[in-house]
GROMACS .gro file of C-alpha atoms in nm:
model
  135
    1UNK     CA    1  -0.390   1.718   0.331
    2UNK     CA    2  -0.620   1.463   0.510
    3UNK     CA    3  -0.476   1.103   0.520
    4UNK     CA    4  -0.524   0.728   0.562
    5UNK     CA    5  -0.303   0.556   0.742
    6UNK     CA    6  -0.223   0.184   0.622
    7UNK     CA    7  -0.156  -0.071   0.878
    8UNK     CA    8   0.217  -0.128   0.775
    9UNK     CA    9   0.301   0.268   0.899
   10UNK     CA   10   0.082   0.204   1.231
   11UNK     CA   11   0.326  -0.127   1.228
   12UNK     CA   12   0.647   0.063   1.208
   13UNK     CA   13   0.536   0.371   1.427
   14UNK     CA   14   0.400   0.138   1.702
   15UNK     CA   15   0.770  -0.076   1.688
   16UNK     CA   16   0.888  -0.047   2.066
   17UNK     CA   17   1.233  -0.186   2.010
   18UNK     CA   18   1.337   0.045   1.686
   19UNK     CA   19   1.291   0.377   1.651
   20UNK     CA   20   1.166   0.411   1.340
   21UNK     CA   21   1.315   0.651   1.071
   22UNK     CA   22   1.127   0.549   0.752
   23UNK     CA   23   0.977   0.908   0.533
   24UNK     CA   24   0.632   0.717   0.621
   25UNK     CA   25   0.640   0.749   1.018
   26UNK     CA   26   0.800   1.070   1.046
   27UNK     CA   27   0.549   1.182   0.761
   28UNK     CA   28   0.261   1.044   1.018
   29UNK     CA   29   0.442   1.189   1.325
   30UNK     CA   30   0.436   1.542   1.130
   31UNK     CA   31   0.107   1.514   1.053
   32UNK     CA   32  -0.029   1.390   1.413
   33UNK     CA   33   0.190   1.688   1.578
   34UNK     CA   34   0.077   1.997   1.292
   35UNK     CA   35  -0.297   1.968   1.317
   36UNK     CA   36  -0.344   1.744   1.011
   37UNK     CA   37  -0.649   1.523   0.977
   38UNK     CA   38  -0.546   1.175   1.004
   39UNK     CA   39  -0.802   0.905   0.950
   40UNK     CA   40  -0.833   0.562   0.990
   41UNK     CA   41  -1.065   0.259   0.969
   42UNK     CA   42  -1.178  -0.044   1.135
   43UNK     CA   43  -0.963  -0.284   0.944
   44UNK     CA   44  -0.638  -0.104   1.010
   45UNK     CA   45  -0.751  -0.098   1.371
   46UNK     CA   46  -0.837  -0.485   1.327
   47UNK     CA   47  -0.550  -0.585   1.194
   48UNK     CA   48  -0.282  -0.393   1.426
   49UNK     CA   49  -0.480  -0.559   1.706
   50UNK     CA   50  -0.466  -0.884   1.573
   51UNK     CA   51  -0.074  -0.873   1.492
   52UNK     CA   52  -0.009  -0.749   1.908
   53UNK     CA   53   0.085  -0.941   2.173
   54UNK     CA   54  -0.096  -0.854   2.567
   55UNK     CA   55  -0.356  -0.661   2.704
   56UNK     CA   56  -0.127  -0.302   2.746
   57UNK     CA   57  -0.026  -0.302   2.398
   58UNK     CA   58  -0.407  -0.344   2.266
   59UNK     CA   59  -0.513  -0.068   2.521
   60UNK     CA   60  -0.269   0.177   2.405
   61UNK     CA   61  -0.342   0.108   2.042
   62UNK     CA   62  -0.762   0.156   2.120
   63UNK     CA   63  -0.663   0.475   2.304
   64UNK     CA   64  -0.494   0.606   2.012
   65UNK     CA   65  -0.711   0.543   1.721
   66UNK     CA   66  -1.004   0.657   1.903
   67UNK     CA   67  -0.889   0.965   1.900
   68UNK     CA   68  -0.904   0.964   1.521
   69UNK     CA   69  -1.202   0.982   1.255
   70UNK     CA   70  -1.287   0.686   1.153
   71UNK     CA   71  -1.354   0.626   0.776
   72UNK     CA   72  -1.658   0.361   0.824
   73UNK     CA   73  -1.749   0.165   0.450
   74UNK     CA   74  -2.063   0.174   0.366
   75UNK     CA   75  -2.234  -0.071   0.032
   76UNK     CA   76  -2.101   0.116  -0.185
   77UNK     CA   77  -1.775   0.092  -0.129
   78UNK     CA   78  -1.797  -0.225  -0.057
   79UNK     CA   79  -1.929  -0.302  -0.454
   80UNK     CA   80  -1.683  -0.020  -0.586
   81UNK     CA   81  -1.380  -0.209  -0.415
   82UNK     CA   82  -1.431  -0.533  -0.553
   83UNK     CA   83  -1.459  -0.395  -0.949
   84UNK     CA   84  -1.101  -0.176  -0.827
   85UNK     CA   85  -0.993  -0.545  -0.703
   86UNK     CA   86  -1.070  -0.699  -1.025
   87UNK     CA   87  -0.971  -0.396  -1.254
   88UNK     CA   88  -0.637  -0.470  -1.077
   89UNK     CA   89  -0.621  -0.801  -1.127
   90UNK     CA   90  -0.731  -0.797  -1.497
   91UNK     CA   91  -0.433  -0.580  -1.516
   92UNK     CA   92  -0.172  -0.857  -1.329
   93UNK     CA   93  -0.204  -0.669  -1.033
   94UNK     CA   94  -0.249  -0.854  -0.722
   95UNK     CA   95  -0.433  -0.635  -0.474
   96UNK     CA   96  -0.583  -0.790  -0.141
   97UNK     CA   97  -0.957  -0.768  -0.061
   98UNK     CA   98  -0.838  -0.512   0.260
   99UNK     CA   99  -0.598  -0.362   0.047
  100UNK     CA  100  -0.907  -0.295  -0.196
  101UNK     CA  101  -1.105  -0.170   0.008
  102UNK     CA  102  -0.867   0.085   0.190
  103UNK     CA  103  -0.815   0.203  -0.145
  104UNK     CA  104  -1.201   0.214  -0.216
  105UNK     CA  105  -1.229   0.453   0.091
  106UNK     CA  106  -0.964   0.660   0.017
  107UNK     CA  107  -1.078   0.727  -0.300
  108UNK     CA  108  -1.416   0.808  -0.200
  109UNK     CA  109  -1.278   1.079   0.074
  110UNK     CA  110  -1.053   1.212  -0.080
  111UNK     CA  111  -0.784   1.074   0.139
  112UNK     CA  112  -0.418   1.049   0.095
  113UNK     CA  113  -0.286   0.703   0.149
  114UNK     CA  114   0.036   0.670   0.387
  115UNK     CA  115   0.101   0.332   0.321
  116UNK     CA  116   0.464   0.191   0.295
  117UNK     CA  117   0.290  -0.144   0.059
  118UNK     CA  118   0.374  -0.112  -0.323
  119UNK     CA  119   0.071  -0.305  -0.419
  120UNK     CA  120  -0.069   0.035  -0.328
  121UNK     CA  121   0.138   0.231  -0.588
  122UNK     CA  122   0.076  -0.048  -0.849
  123UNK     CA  123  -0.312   0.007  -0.791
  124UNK     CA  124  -0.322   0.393  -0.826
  125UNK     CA  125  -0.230   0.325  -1.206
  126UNK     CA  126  -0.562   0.189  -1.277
  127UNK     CA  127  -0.768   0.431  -0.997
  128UNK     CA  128  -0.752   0.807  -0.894
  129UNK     CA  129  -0.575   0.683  -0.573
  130UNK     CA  130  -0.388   0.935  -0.438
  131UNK     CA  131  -0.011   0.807  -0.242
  132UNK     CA  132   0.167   0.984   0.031
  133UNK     CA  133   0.493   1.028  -0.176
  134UNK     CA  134   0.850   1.177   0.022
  135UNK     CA  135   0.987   1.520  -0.086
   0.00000   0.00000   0.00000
């Protein structure tokens, strides 16, 4: 099972002064520690950069994510995210333009999406996205 990793489990994994318990982090920590492919992408790497504070934090995030694939967007998904962003919100659904894409490129590879944002699960009802779900 190869996954995506949303910014809000980075968030939570990353928390220095909690140890997180949530199903999503020790789902990630499983999955980082039995061989499983864990992707991510630019934005999640943008936006858990942009949400630290000091130059050690952002070097230990870098270090971290390089080690994984990275899911790189290409046109295509780029044009196919904005028709799942407005399929969405024809339906009432209010899915971000990140949120959209992540989706888009999770879709397209065939990734599972450990994300701990319901706007995610509301989504998959109108796409073949695929959510991490707990046992």
């Amino acid at each position: 099972m190869a996954l995506l990793v949303d910014t809000s489990v980075w968030a939570l994994a990353f928390r220095r002064d909690a140890d997180s318990r949530a199903a999503q982090v020790e789902a990630l920590r499983a999955s980082l520690t039995g061989g499983e492919t864990v992707a991510t992408t630019g934005l999640v790497l943008q936006e858990l950069l942009q949400g630290l504070a000091g130059p050690r934090a952002r070097k230990d995030i870098v270090e971290r994510l390089t080690a994984l694939p990275l899911v790189v967007p290409d046109r295509a998904d780029h044009v196919d995210a904005a028709e799942l962003r407005n399929r969405c919100r024809r339906s009432g659904i209010q899915l971000g333009t990140i949120d959209a894409l992540l989706a888009q490129l999770c879709i397209r590879h065939e990734l599972l999406l450990l994300t701990t944002d319901h706007d995610f699960t509301l989504a998959a009802k109108h796409c073949p996205l695929r959510i991490w779900k707990a046992l």
